[in-house]
Amino acid sequence: MNDLLAAARASLDAALPATLSTVGADGMPNVTYISKVLYVDGQHVALTNQFFRKTRANLEHNPHATVMIVDPKDCQQFLLTLEFDSSLEAGPVFEQLRAELDAIATMMGLSDIFRLASAYLFRVHACERVPLEVAES
Amino acid sequence: MDAPAPFAIEADLARFVEGPVAIVVASADGEGRPHAARGYAARVHAGGRRLSVHVPEVCSRGLCEDLRAGSGIAVVLSRVEDFKTYQIKGASAEVRPAEPGQVPRVEAYQDGFCTELESMRISREASAGFRYRRFVEITFAPTAVFDQTPGPQAGCALPGAS
């Protein structure tokens, strides 16, 4: 898994907006877009918590989550199986994520909307490439 | 638990849903673990009370297993050009092989979406990684729609029509 997460790291650095899927106490899935997935180490990633009312409520009941990322270089998709660890309001991971989010917000013209409330730290249990299907002509 | 009231998708939202938007479909297994797959060519049925979306066969096994077992469904749709985003939920969904008659729609969606990605400097060559040929069709009755466009209103439910 570590090798593939390392391979996905380049995708994380350049990735398009990712999607985070969680599950509520009622068993209903929920999907939200997130601006940045930060590689922390071989076992952890951190996600921007920007508008996470429902996601936060879900993770309080159920730590399981899945994030889908896309490498814009070749549109290779990766699925990371995650377990919520903790919410960070300060520290180097938070500061790095805030700096990256500020840069993304400036690029998107959304500086007045994107504010990092906290960084969500997740343990990575699996990282898999989404299979491609070579189109037959 | 009472069954959620059905939600009728109005014409403006239907046009958005059926446009070249990025789509992700999610489910949950019996242990509360989510599964997700990229969606293609969403379609609102007449009357707005049913919605279909395609997912590639090769990367949707967990999702389809969950849905066949009775999982609820969440579909998030986002427009590349302005980040307008909605999430549509349903209490359950039907899963069946894609109808051959839907192939032109799915092909047109893939062409349109790849065109949208060019505005993000993603070339046609790169976006070929998003293209698939074999699909499963998922159909459900929407029970709630949420505005998830970035901003303070993100997560607010749209008023339902009955």
Short mmCIF file of C-alpha atoms in Angstrom, two decimals:
data_model
loop_
_atom_site.label_atom_id
_atom_site.label_comp_id
_atom_site.label_asym_id
_atom_site.label_seq_id
_atom_site.Cartn_x
_atom_site.Cartn_y
_atom_site.Cartn_z
CA MET A 1 0.00 0.00 0.00
CA ASN A 2 2.83 2.37 0.86
CA ASP A 3 4.30 2.05 -2.63
CA LEU A 4 1.01 2.87 -4.25
CA LEU A 5 0.34 5.74 -1.84
CA ALA A 6 3.76 7.05 -2.75
CA ALA A 7 2.79 6.75 -6.42
CA ALA A 8 -0.42 8.57 -5.68
CA ARG A 9 1.52 11.32 -3.93
CA ALA A 10 2.38 12.98 -7.22
CA SER A 11 -1.32 12.92 -8.03
CA LEU A 12 -2.12 14.49 -4.68
CA ASP A 13 0.29 17.32 -5.37
CA ALA A 14 -1.30 18.10 -8.72
CA ALA A 15 -4.75 16.70 -8.25
CA LEU A 16 -8.06 18.04 -9.37
CA PRO A 17 -10.60 18.57 -6.60
CA ALA A 18 -11.13 15.28 -4.78
CA THR A 19 -14.33 13.78 -3.42
CA LEU A 20 -14.75 12.47 0.11
CA SER A 21 -17.43 9.87 0.82
CA THR A 22 -18.67 9.20 4.36
CA VAL A 23 -21.63 7.38 5.90
CA GLY A 24 -24.13 8.79 8.40
CA ALA A 25 -25.49 7.20 11.53
CA ASP A 26 -28.57 6.35 9.47
CA GLY A 27 -26.45 4.43 6.95
CA MET A 28 -26.83 7.05 4.21
CA PRO A 29 -23.73 7.86 2.16
CA ASN A 30 -22.64 11.46 1.67
CA VAL A 31 -20.20 12.91 -0.84
CA THR A 32 -18.45 16.26 -0.68
CA TYR A 33 -15.79 17.94 -2.79
CA ILE A 34 -12.56 18.87 -1.08
CA SER A 35 -9.91 21.18 -2.41
CA LYS A 36 -6.81 19.44 -1.19
CA VAL A 37 -5.58 16.07 0.03
CA LEU A 38 -2.19 16.43 1.68
CA TYR A 39 0.25 13.53 1.91
CA VAL A 40 1.47 13.52 5.53
CA ASP A 41 3.43 10.26 5.69
CA GLY A 42 3.19 6.71 4.42
CA GLN A 43 0.19 6.06 6.67
CA HIS A 44 -1.68 9.36 6.80
CA VAL A 45 -3.26 12.09 4.68
CA ALA A 46 -4.85 15.35 5.76
CA LEU A 47 -7.92 16.90 4.13
CA THR A 48 -9.21 20.44 4.14
CA ASN A 49 -12.28 20.90 6.31
CA GLN A 50 -14.03 23.79 4.59
CA PHE A 51 -17.78 23.19 4.55
CA PHE A 52 -18.01 19.91 6.38
CA ARG A 53 -21.21 20.14 8.44
CA LYS A 54 -22.62 16.82 7.30
CA THR A 55 -19.23 15.18 6.90
CA ARG A 56 -18.21 16.20 10.41
CA ALA A 57 -21.43 14.78 11.83
CA ASN A 58 -20.91 11.55 9.92
CA LEU A 59 -17.33 11.12 11.07
CA GLU A 60 -18.35 11.61 14.70
CA HIS A 61 -20.44 8.45 14.38
CA ASN A 62 -18.43 6.52 11.83
CA PRO A 63 -14.73 7.03 11.04
CA HIS A 64 -14.81 5.18 7.71
CA ALA A 65 -14.29 7.29 4.60
CA THR A 66 -13.18 7.00 1.01
CA VAL A 67 -11.48 9.68 -1.02
CA MET A 68 -11.24 9.67 -4.81
CA ILE A 69 -8.45 11.65 -6.41
CA VAL A 70 -7.61 12.27 -10.06
CA ASP A 71 -4.23 12.96 -11.59
CA PRO A 72 -4.78 15.64 -14.26
CA LYS A 73 -1.72 14.40 -16.14
CA ASP A 74 -3.43 11.22 -17.35
CA CYS A 75 -6.75 11.17 -15.45
CA GLN A 76 -5.63 8.13 -13.49
CA GLN A 77 -7.95 7.88 -10.49
CA PHE A 78 -7.01 6.57 -7.06
CA LEU A 79 -9.31 5.45 -4.27
CA LEU A 80 -8.01 5.78 -0.73
CA THR A 81 -9.73 3.85 2.06
CA LEU A 82 -9.48 6.03 5.15
CA GLU A 83 -10.21 6.08 8.88
CA PHE A 84 -10.70 9.42 10.58
CA ASP A 85 -8.00 10.10 13.16
CA SER A 86 -8.31 13.67 14.45
CA SER A 87 -9.06 17.28 13.67
CA LEU A 88 -6.12 19.71 13.72
CA GLU A 89 -6.55 23.45 14.33
CA ALA A 90 -2.85 24.30 14.52
CA GLY A 91 0.57 22.86 13.81
CA PRO A 92 2.67 22.18 10.72
CA VAL A 93 0.11 20.02 8.90
CA PHE A 94 -2.60 22.62 9.45
CA GLU A 95 -0.32 25.46 8.35
CA GLN A 96 0.80 23.63 5.20
CA LEU A 97 -2.76 22.79 4.27
CA ARG A 98 -3.85 26.38 4.91
CA ALA A 99 -1.08 27.71 2.66
CA GLU A 100 -2.03 25.28 -0.11
CA LEU A 101 -5.72 26.10 0.22
CA ASP A 102 -4.97 29.82 0.07
CA ALA A 103 -3.07 29.26 -3.16
CA ILE A 104 -5.93 27.21 -4.64
CA ALA A 105 -8.49 29.82 -3.57
CA THR A 106 -6.49 32.59 -5.22
CA MET A 107 -6.20 30.58 -8.42
CA MET A 108 -9.95 29.87 -8.44
CA GLY A 109 -10.97 33.41 -7.48
CA LEU A 110 -12.59 32.10 -4.30
CA SER A 111 -10.36 33.71 -1.66
CA ASP A 112 -13.35 35.18 0.15
CA ILE A 113 -15.05 31.78 0.35
CA PHE A 114 -12.32 29.24 1.01
CA ARG A 115 -11.28 29.35 4.66
CA LEU A 116 -9.62 26.43 6.39
CA ALA A 117 -11.57 25.67 9.56
CA SER A 118 -9.39 22.71 10.42
CA ALA A 119 -7.34 19.95 8.89
CA TYR A 120 -8.79 16.46 9.10
CA LEU A 121 -6.16 13.80 9.63
CA PHE A 122 -6.96 10.30 8.32
CA ARG A 123 -5.16 6.99 8.54
CA VAL A 124 -4.83 5.36 5.12
CA HIS A 125 -5.82 1.70 5.12
CA ALA A 126 -5.65 1.12 1.39
CA CYS A 127 -4.78 2.92 -1.81
CA GLU A 128 -5.87 1.45 -5.11
CA ARG A 129 -5.77 2.55 -8.71
CA VAL A 130 -9.19 2.74 -10.32
CA PRO A 131 -9.04 0.31 -13.25
CA LEU A 132 -8.88 1.80 -16.69
CA GLU A 133 -10.72 0.32 -19.61
CA VAL A 134 -8.93 0.86 -22.86
CA ALA A 135 -11.56 1.98 -25.33
CA GLU A 136 -11.82 -0.21 -28.38
CA SER A 137 -12.28 1.67 -31.59
CA MET B 1 -38.70 4.70 9.94
CA ASP B 2 -41.12 6.50 7.63
CA ALA B 3 -40.23 6.41 3.96
CA PRO B 4 -38.83 9.77 2.84
CA ALA B 5 -41.11 11.87 0.67
CA PRO B 6 -40.27 11.73 -3.04
CA PHE B 7 -38.54 14.72 -4.57
CA ALA B 8 -39.43 15.99 -8.02
CA ILE B 9 -36.46 17.39 -9.96
CA GLU B 10 -37.52 20.59 -11.70
CA ALA B 11 -36.57 21.46 -15.27
CA ASP B 12 -33.61 23.76 -14.47
CA LEU B 13 -32.01 21.19 -12.20
CA ALA B 14 -32.71 18.45 -14.76
CA ARG B 15 -30.80 20.42 -17.41
CA PHE B 16 -27.89 20.74 -15.02
CA VAL B 17 -27.98 17.04 -14.13
CA GLU B 18 -28.01 16.02 -17.79
CA GLY B 19 -25.17 18.35 -18.75
CA PRO B 20 -21.43 17.62 -19.00
CA VAL B 21 -20.92 17.73 -15.22
CA ALA B 22 -18.48 15.73 -13.11
CA ILE B 23 -20.39 12.96 -11.31
CA VAL B 24 -19.50 10.76 -8.34
CA VAL B 25 -21.84 8.06 -6.98
CA ALA B 26 -21.54 6.66 -3.44
CA SER B 27 -23.09 3.87 -1.38
CA ALA B 28 -22.50 2.22 1.99
CA ASP B 29 -21.99 -1.40 2.92
CA GLY B 30 -23.53 -3.14 5.91
CA GLU B 31 -20.64 -2.10 8.14
CA GLY B 32 -20.90 1.58 7.29
CA ARG B 33 -18.02 1.68 4.84
CA PRO B 34 -18.54 3.90 1.79
CA HIS B 35 -17.92 2.87 -1.80
CA ALA B 36 -17.67 5.37 -4.63
CA ALA B 37 -17.33 5.38 -8.40
CA ARG B 38 -17.35 8.00 -11.13
CA GLY B 39 -20.76 8.45 -12.73
CA TYR B 40 -21.63 9.11 -16.38
CA ALA B 41 -24.56 10.53 -18.33
CA ALA B 42 -27.14 11.14 -15.62
CA ARG B 43 -30.72 11.29 -16.87
CA VAL B 44 -33.89 12.60 -15.23
CA HIS B 45 -36.98 10.61 -16.14
CA ALA B 46 -40.23 12.26 -17.17
CA GLY B 47 -41.88 13.90 -14.18
CA GLY B 48 -38.57 14.33 -12.37
CA ARG B 49 -39.17 11.60 -9.80
CA ARG B 50 -36.57 9.13 -11.03
CA LEU B 51 -32.95 9.59 -11.99
CA SER B 52 -30.56 7.22 -13.77
CA VAL B 53 -26.79 7.37 -13.87
CA HIS B 54 -24.23 5.04 -15.43
CA VAL B 55 -21.10 3.71 -13.74
CA PRO B 56 -18.29 1.74 -15.40
CA GLU B 57 -18.60 -2.02 -14.84
CA VAL B 58 -14.91 -2.46 -14.17
CA CYS B 59 -14.72 -0.08 -11.21
CA SER B 60 -18.11 -0.23 -9.53
CA ARG B 61 -18.32 -3.71 -8.02
CA GLY B 62 -18.47 -2.57 -4.38
CA LEU B 63 -20.92 0.19 -5.18
CA CYS B 64 -23.26 -2.14 -7.06
CA GLU B 65 -23.06 -4.82 -4.36
CA ASP B 66 -24.05 -2.25 -1.75
CA LEU B 67 -26.96 -0.98 -3.82
CA ARG B 68 -28.22 -4.49 -4.57
CA ALA B 69 -28.15 -5.10 -0.81
CA GLY B 70 -30.37 -2.06 -0.22
CA SER B 71 -27.92 0.77 0.42
CA GLY B 72 -28.97 4.36 0.10
CA ILE B 73 -27.33 6.34 -2.69
CA ALA B 74 -25.66 9.74 -2.97
CA VAL B 75 -24.84 11.34 -6.32
CA VAL B 76 -22.81 14.54 -6.45
CA LEU B 77 -22.71 16.53 -9.67
CA SER B 78 -20.40 19.49 -10.25
CA ARG B 79 -20.06 21.86 -13.20
CA VAL B 80 -16.45 22.42 -14.15
CA GLU B 81 -16.81 26.01 -15.34
CA ASP B 82 -18.26 27.57 -12.17
CA PHE B 83 -18.11 24.85 -9.47
CA LYS B 84 -21.91 24.77 -9.19
CA THR B 85 -22.54 21.54 -7.30
CA TYR B 86 -25.56 19.54 -6.17
CA GLN B 87 -25.88 16.32 -4.22
CA ILE B 88 -28.93 14.13 -4.84
CA LYS B 89 -29.83 11.33 -2.46
CA GLY B 90 -32.11 8.33 -2.62
CA ALA B 91 -33.16 5.71 -0.09
CA SER B 92 -32.42 2.80 -2.45
CA ALA B 93 -31.57 2.12 -6.07
CA GLU B 94 -32.01 -0.43 -8.83
CA VAL B 95 -28.94 -1.79 -10.62
CA ARG B 96 -29.08 -3.31 -14.09
CA PRO B 97 -26.88 -3.67 -17.16
CA ALA B 98 -26.86 -0.52 -19.26
CA GLU B 99 -29.39 -0.53 -22.07
CA PRO B 100 -27.78 -0.58 -25.53
CA GLY B 101 -30.07 2.30 -26.48
CA GLN B 102 -28.28 4.51 -23.95
CA VAL B 103 -24.86 4.07 -25.55
CA PRO B 104 -25.11 7.22 -27.74
CA ARG B 105 -26.06 9.30 -24.68
CA VAL B 106 -23.13 7.96 -22.69
CA GLU B 107 -20.77 8.57 -25.60
CA ALA B 108 -22.10 12.12 -26.00
CA TYR B 109 -21.64 12.73 -22.27
CA GLN B 110 -18.05 11.51 -22.38
CA ASP B 111 -17.31 13.79 -25.36
CA GLY B 112 -18.95 16.76 -23.62
CA PHE B 113 -17.21 16.17 -20.31
CA CYS B 114 -13.81 15.83 -21.96
CA THR B 115 -14.49 19.13 -23.75
CA GLU B 116 -15.23 20.75 -20.38
CA LEU B 117 -11.95 19.40 -19.01
CA GLU B 118 -10.04 21.15 -21.78
CA SER B 119 -10.93 24.42 -20.04
CA MET B 120 -8.88 23.08 -17.12
CA ARG B 121 -5.98 22.41 -19.46
CA ILE B 122 -6.60 18.68 -19.45
CA SER B 123 -5.99 17.45 -22.96
CA ARG B 124 -8.15 15.00 -24.87
CA GLU B 125 -5.30 12.55 -24.70
CA ALA B 126 -5.17 12.77 -20.90
CA SER B 127 -8.92 12.64 -20.41
CA ALA B 128 -9.07 9.38 -22.37
CA GLY B 129 -8.42 7.86 -18.94
CA PHE B 130 -12.00 8.77 -18.03
CA ARG B 131 -13.51 6.94 -20.99
CA TYR B 132 -15.22 3.57 -20.61
CA ARG B 133 -17.38 1.39 -22.82
CA ARG B 134 -19.10 -1.09 -20.52
CA PHE B 135 -21.52 0.35 -17.99
CA VAL B 136 -24.08 -0.50 -15.35
CA GLU B 137 -27.19 1.67 -15.06
CA ILE B 138 -28.35 2.77 -11.63
CA THR B 139 -31.86 4.20 -11.18
CA PHE B 140 -33.39 5.69 -8.05
CA ALA B 141 -36.11 7.97 -6.75
CA PRO B 142 -34.55 11.17 -5.38
CA THR B 143 -35.59 11.94 -1.82
CA ALA B 144 -33.47 15.06 -1.20
CA VAL B 145 -31.29 17.53 -3.10
CA PHE B 146 -28.57 19.67 -1.51
CA ASP B 147 -26.76 22.71 -2.87
CA GLN B 148 -23.06 22.02 -2.41
CA THR B 149 -21.64 24.93 -4.37
CA PRO B 150 -18.63 26.31 -2.46
CA GLY B 151 -19.81 28.97 -0.03
CA PRO B 152 -21.72 29.40 3.21
CA GLN B 153 -24.88 27.85 1.74
CA ALA B 154 -23.10 24.57 1.03
CA GLY B 155 -25.09 21.68 2.41
CA CYS B 156 -28.48 23.43 2.37
CA ALA B 157 -31.37 21.31 1.18
CA LEU B 158 -33.44 22.48 -1.77
CA PRO B 159 -37.13 22.72 -0.99
CA GLY B 160 -38.80 19.53 -2.11
CA ALA B 161 -41.74 19.37 -4.44
CA SER B 162 -44.45 16.88 -3.71
#
